[in-house]
Coordinates of N, CA and C in Angstrom, one line a residue:
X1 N 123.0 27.9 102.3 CA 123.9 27.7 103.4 C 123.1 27.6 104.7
X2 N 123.9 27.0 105.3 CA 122.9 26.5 107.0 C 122.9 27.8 107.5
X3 N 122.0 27.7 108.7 CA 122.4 29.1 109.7 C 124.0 28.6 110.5
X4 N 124.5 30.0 110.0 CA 125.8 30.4 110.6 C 125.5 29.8 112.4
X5 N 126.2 29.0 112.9 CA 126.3 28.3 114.4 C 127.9 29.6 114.4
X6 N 127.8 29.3 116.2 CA 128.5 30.4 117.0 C 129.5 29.5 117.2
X7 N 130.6 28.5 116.7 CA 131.1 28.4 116.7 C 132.4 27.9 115.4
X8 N 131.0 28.6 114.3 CA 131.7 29.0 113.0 C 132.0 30.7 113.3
X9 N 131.1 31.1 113.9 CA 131.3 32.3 113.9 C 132.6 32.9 114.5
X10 N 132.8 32.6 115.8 CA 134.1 32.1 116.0 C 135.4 32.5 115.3
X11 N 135.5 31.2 114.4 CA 136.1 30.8 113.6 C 136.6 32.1 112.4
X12 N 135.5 32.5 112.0 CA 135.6 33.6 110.8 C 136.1 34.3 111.8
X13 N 135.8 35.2 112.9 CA 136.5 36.4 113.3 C 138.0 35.8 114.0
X14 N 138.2 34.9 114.1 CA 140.1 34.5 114.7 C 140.5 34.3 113.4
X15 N 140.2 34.0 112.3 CA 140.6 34.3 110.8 C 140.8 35.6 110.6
X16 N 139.9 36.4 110.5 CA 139.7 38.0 109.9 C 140.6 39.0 110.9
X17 N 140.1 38.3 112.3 CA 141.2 39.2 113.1 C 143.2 38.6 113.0
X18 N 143.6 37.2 112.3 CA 144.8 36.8 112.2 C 145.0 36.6 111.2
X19 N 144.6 36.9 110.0 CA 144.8 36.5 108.8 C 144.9 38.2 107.5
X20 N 143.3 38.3 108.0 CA 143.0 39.3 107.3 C 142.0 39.0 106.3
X21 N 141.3 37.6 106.3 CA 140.4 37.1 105.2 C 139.9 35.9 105.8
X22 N 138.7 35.6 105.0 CA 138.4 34.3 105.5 C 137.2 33.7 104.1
X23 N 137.7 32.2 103.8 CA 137.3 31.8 102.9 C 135.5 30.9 103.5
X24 N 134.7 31.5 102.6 CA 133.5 31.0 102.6 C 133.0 29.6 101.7
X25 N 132.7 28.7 102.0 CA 132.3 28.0 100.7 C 131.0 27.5 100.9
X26 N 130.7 27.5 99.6 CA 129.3 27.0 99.8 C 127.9 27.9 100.3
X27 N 128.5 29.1 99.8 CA 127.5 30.3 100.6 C 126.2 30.6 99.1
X28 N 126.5 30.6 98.2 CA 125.5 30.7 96.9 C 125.3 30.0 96.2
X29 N 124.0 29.4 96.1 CA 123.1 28.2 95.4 C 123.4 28.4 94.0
X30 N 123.1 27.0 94.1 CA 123.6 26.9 92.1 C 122.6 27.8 91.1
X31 N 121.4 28.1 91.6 CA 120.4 29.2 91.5 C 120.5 30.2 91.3
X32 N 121.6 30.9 92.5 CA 121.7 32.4 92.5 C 122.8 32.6 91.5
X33 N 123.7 31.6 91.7 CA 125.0 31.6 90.6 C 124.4 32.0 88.8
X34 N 123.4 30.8 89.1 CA 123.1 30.9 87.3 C 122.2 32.3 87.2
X35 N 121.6 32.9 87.6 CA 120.9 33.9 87.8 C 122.1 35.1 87.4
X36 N 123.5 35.1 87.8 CA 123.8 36.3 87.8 C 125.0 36.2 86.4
X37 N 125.3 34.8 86.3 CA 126.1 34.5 84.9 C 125.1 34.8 83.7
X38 N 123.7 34.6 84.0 CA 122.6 35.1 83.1 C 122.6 36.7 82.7
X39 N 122.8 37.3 83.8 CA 122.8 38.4 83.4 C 123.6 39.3 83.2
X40 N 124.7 38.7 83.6 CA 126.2 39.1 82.9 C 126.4 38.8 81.5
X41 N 125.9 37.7 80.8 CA 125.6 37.5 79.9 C 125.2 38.3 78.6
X42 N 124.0 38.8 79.7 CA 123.2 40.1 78.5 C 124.6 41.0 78.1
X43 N 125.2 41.5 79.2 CA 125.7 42.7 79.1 C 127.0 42.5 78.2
X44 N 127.7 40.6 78.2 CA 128.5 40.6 77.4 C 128.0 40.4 75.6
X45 N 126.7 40.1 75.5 CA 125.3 39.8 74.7 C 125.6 41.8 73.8
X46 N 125.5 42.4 74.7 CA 125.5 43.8 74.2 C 127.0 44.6 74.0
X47 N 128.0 44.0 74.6 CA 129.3 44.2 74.3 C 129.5 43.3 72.6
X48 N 129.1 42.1 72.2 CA 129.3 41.9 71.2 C 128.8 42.0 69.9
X49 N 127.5 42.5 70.2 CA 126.7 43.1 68.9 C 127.3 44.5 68.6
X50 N 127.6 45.1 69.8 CA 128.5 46.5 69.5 C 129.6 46.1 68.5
X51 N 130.5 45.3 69.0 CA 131.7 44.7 67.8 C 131.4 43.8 66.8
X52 N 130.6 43.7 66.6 CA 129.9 43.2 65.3 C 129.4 44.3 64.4
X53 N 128.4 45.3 65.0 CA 128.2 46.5 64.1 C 129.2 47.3 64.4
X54 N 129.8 47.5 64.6 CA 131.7 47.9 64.7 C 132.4 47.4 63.2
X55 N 131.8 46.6 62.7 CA 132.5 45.0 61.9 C 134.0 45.0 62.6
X56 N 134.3 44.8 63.7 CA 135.1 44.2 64.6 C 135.8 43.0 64.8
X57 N 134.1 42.1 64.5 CA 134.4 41.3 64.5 C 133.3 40.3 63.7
X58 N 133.4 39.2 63.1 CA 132.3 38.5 62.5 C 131.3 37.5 62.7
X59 N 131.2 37.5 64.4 CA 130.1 36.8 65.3 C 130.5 37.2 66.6
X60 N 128.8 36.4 66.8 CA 128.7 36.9 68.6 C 129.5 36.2 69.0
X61 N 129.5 35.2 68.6 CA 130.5 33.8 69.8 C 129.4 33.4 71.1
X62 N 128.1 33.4 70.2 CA 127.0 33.0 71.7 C 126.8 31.5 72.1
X63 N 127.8 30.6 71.4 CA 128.1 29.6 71.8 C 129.4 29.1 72.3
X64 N 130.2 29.9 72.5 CA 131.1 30.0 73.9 C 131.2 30.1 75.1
X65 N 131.8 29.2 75.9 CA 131.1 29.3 77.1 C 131.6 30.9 77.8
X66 N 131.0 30.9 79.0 CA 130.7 32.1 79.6 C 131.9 32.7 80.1
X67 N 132.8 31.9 80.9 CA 134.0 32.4 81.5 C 135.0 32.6 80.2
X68 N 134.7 32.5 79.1 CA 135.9 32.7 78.0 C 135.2 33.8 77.1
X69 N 133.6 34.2 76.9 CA 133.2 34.3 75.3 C 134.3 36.5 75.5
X70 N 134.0 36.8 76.6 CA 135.0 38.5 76.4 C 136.2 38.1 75.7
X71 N 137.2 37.3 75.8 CA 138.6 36.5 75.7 C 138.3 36.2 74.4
X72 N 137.6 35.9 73.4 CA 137.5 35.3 72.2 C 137.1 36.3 71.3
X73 N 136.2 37.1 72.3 CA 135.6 38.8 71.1 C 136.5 39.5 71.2
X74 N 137.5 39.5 72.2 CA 138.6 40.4 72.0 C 140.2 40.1 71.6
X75 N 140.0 38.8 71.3 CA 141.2 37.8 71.2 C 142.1 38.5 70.4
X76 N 142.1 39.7 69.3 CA 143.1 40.0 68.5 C 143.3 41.7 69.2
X77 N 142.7 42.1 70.4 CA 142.5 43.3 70.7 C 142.2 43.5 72.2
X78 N 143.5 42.5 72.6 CA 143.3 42.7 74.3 C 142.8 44.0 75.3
X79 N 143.9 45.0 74.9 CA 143.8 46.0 75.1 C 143.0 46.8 75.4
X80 N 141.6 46.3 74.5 CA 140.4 46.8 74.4 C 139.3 46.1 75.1
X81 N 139.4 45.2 75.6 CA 138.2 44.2 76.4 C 138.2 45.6 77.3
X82 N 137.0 45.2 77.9 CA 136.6 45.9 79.3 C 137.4 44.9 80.2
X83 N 137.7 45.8 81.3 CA 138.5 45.8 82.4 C 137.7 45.9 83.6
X84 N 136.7 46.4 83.8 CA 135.5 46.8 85.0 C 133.9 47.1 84.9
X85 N 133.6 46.6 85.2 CA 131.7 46.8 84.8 C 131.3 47.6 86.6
X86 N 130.6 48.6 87.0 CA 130.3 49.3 87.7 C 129.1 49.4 87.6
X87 N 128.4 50.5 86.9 CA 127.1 51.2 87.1 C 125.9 50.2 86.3
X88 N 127.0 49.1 85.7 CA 126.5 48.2 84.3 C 125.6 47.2 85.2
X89 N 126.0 47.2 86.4 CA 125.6 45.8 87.6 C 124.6 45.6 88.6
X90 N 123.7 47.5 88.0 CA 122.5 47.6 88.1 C 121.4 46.9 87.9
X91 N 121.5 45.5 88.1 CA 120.5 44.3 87.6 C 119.6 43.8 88.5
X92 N 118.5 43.4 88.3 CA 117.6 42.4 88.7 C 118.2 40.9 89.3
X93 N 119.6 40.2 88.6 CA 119.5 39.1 88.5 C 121.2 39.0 89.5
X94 N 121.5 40.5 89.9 CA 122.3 40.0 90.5 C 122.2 40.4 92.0
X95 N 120.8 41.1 92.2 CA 120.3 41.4 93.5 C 120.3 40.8 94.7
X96 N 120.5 39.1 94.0 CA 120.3 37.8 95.1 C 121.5 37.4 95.9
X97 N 122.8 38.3 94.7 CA 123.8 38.3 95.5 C 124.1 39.6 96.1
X98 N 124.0 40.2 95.9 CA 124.0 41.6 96.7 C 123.7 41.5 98.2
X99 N 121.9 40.7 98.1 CA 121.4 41.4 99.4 C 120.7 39.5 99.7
X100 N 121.9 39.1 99.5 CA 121.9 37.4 99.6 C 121.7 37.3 101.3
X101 N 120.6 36.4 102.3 CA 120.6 36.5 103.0 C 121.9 35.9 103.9
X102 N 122.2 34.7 103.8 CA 123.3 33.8 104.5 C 125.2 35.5 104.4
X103 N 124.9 36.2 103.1 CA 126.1 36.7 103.7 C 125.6 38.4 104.7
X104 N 124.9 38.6 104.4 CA 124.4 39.3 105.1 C 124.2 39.3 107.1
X105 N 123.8 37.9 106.9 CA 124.1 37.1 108.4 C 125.2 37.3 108.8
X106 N 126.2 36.7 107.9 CA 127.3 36.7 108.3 C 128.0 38.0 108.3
X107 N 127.9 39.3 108.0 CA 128.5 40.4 107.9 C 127.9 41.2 109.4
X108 N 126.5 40.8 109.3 CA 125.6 41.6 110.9 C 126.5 40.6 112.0
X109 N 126.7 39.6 112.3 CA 127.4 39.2 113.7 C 129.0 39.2 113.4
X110 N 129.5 39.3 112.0 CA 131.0 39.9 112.4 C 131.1 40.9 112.8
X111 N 130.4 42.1 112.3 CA 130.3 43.3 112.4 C 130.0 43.5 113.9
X112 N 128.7 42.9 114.8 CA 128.1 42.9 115.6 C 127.1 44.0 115.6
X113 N 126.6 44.1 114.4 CA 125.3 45.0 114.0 C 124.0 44.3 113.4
X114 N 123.0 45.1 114.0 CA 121.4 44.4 113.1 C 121.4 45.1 112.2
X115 N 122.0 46.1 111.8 CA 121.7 46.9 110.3 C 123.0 47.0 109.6
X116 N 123.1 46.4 107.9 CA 124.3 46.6 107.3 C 123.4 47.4 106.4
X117 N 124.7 48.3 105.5 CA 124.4 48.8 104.3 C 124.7 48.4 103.4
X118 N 124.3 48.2 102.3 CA 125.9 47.9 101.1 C 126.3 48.9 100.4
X119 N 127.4 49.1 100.5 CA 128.2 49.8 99.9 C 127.9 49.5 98.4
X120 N 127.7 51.2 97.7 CA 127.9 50.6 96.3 C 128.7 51.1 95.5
X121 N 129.4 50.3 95.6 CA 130.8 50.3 95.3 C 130.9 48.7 94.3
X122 N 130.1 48.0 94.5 CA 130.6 46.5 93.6 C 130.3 46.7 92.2
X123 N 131.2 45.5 92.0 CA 132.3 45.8 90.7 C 132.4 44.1 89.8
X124 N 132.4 44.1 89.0 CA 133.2 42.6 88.2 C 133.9 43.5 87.0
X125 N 135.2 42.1 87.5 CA 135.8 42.3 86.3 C 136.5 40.9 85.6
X126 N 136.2 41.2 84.4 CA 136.1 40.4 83.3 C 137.5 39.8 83.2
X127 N 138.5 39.0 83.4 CA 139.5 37.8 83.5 C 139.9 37.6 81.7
X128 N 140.7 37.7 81.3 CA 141.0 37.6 80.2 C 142.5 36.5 80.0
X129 N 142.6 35.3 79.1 CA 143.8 34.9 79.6 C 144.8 36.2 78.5
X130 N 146.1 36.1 79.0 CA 147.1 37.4 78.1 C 146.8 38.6 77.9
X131 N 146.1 39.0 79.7 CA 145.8 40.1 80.0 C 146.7 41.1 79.7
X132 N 146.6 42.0 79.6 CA 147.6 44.1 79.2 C 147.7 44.0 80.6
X133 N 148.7 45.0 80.7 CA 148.8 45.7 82.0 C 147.5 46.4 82.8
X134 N 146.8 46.4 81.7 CA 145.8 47.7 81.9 C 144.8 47.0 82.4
X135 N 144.5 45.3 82.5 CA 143.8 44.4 83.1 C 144.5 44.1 84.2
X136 N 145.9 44.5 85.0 CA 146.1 43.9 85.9 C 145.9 44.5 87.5
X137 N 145.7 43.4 88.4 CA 144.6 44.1 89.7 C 146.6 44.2 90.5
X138 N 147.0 45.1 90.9 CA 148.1 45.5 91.1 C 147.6 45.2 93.0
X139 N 148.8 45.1 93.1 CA 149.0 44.6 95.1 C 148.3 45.6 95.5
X140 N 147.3 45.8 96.6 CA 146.3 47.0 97.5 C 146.0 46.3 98.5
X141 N 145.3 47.2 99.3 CA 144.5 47.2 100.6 C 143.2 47.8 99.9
X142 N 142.0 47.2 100.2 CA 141.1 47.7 99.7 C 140.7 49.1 100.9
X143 N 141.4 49.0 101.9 CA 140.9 50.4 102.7 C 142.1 51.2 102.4
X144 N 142.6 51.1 101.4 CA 144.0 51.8 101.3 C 143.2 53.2 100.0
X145 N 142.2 52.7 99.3 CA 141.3 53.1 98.7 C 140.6 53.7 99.1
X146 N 139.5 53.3 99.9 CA 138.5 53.9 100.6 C 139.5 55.6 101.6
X147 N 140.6 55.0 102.1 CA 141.0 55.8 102.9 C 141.7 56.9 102.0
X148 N 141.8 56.9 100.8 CA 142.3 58.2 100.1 C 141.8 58.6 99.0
X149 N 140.5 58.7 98.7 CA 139.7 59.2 98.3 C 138.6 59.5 98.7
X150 N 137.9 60.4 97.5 CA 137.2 61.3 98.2 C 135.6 60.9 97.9
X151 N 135.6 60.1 96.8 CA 134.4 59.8 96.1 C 133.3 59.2 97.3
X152 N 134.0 58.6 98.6 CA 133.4 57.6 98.8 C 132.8 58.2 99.8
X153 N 132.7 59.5 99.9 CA 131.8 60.1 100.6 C 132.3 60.1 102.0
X154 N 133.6 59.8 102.1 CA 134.2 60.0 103.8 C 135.1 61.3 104.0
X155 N 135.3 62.1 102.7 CA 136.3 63.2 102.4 C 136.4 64.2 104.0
X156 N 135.4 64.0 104.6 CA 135.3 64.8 105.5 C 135.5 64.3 106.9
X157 N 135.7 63.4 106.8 CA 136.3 62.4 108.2 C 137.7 63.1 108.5
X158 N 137.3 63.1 109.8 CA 138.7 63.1 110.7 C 139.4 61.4 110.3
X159 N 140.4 61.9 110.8 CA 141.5 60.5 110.8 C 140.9 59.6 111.6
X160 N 140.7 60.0 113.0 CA 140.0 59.0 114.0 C 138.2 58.4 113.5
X161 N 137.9 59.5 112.9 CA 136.1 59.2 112.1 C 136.4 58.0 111.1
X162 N 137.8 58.4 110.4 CA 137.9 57.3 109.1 C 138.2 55.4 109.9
X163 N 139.1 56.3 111.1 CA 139.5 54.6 111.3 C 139.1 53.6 112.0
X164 N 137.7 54.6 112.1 CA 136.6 54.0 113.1 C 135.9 53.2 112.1
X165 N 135.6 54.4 110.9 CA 134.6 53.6 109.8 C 134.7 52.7 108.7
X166 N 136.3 52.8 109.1 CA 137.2 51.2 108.1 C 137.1 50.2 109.1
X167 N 136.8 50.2 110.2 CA 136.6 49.3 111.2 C 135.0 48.2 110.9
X168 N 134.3 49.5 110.2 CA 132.8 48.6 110.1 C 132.6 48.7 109.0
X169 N 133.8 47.8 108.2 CA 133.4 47.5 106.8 C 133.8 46.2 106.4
X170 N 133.2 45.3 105.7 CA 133.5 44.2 105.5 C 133.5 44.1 103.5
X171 N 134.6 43.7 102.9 CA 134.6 43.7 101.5 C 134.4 42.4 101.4
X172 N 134.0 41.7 100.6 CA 133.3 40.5 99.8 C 133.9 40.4 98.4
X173 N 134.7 39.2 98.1 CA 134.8 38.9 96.9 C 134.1 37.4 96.3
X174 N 133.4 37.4 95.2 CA 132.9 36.1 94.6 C 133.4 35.9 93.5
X175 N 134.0 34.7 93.6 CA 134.4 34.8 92.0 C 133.0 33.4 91.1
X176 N 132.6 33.9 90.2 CA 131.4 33.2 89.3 C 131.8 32.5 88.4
X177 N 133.2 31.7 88.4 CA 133.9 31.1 87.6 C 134.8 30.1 88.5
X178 N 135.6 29.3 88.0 CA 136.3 28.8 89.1 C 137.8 29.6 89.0
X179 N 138.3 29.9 90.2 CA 139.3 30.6 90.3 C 140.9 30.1 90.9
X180 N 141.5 30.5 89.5 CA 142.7 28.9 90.1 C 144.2 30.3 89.9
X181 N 145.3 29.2 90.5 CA 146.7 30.3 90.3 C 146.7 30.8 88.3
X182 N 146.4 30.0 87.8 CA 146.4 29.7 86.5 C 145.6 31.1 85.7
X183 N 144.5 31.3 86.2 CA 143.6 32.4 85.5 C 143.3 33.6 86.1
X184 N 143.8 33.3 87.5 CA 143.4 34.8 88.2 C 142.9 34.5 89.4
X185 N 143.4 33.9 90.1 CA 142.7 33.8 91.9 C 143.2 35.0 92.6
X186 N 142.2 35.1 93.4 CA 142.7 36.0 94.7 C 143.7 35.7 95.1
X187 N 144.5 36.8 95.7 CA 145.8 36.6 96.3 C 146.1 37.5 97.1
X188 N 146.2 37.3 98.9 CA 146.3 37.7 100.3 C 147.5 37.4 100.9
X189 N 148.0 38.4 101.5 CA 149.4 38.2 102.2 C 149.1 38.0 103.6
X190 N 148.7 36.8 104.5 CA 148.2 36.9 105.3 C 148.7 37.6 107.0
X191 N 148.2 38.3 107.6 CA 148.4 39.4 109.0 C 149.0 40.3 108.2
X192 N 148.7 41.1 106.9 CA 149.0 42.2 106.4 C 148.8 43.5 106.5
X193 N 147.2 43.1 107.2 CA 146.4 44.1 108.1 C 146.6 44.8 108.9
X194 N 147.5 43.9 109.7 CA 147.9 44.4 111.2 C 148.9 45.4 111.0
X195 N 149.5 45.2 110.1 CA 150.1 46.4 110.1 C 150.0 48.3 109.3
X196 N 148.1 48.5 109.7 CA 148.2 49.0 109.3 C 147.7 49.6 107.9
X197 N 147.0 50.7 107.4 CA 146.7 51.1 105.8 C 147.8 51.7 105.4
X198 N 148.5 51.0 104.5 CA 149.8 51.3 103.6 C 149.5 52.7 102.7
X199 N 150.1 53.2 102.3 CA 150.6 54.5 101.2 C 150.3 53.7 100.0
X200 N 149.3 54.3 99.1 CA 148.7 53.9 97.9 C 149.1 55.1 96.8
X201 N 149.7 54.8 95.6 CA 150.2 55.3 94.5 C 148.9 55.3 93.3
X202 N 148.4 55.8 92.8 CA 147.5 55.9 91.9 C 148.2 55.5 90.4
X203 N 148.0 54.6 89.8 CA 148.3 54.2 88.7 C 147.8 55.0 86.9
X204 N 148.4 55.9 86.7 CA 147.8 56.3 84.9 C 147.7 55.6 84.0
X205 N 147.0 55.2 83.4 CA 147.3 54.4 82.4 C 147.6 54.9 81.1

């Protein structure tokens, strides 16, 4: 991606401040992309030899393509696909998006800081078509999160400390697949912000 010019820049913050979101395109080379489908790969590579020596099931399906092969190893056992990969995303191959420089730029002048951290908190999750309930990403605020729990290391914030520090956070979504109404796109209710971190219900499954 080019260097971010000041009157894209602009642009993203009269989005992010009227909207609540702002769409990036073209921000990760076909390079970094294949780099981290590679290595998502392994991990779905080791999810399927497990259900093979499971006898689960009776092949890898390592000739399926990438956005479907979870959906086809689990095709009679929805229920049971993985739903979230976390601590799994400790990779080499997906470092480039992590600490990618073009979003990085772009997070230091929204923000209006020379030093970001990343939160590690990032996540993928695996898209299944005739997802369970237990696959489904239910309506949130992602500071609706941050702001009522405790894991995330802010338990000790005053109210004014917290709403200072949801103020200097920027969340990132990529999707490594193409993302349509059909399979699972993002979906923003836009100036939903403004009004506000909503009351969040915790879901049991």
């Amino acid at each position: 991606m080019a260097e971010l010019k000041d009157e894209d820049l602009q642009k993203i913050k009269h989005s992010l401040e009227k909207d609540g979101y702002y769409i990036v395109r073209g921000l990760l080379s076909d390079d970094v992309l294949r780099q981290a489908e590679e290595e998502l790969n392994k991990l779905v590579d080791k999810i399927a030899q497990e259900q093979l020596d499971a006898k689960r099931i009776d092949s890898l399906y390592e000739d399926e393509p990438f956005e479907k092969r979870i959906a086809v190893i689990f095709k009679d056992r929805l229920n049971e696909a993985p739903k979230i990969f976390r601590s799994e995303l400790h990779l080499p191959g997906l470092y480039p998006i992590f600490f990618n420089k073009s979003l990085i730029d772009i997070a230091e002048r929204v923000l209006g800081t020379d030093e970001v951290r990343l939160y590690p908190n990032y996540t993928c999750r695996p898209k299944v078509s005739g997802a369970t309930e237990r696959h489904t990403v239910l309506w949130h605020q992602d500071a609706g999160y941050t702001h009522s729990t405790s894991w995330h290391g802010l338990a000790n914030y005053s109210e004014q400390e917290l709403d200072t520090a949801l103020k200097c956070m920027m969340n990132v979504w990529i999707p490594l697949v193409d993302a349509t109404t059909s399979n699972g796109c993002m979906q923003f209710i836009p100036g939903s912000h403004l009004s506000g971190i909503q009351k969040h219900l915790e879901r049991n499954e």
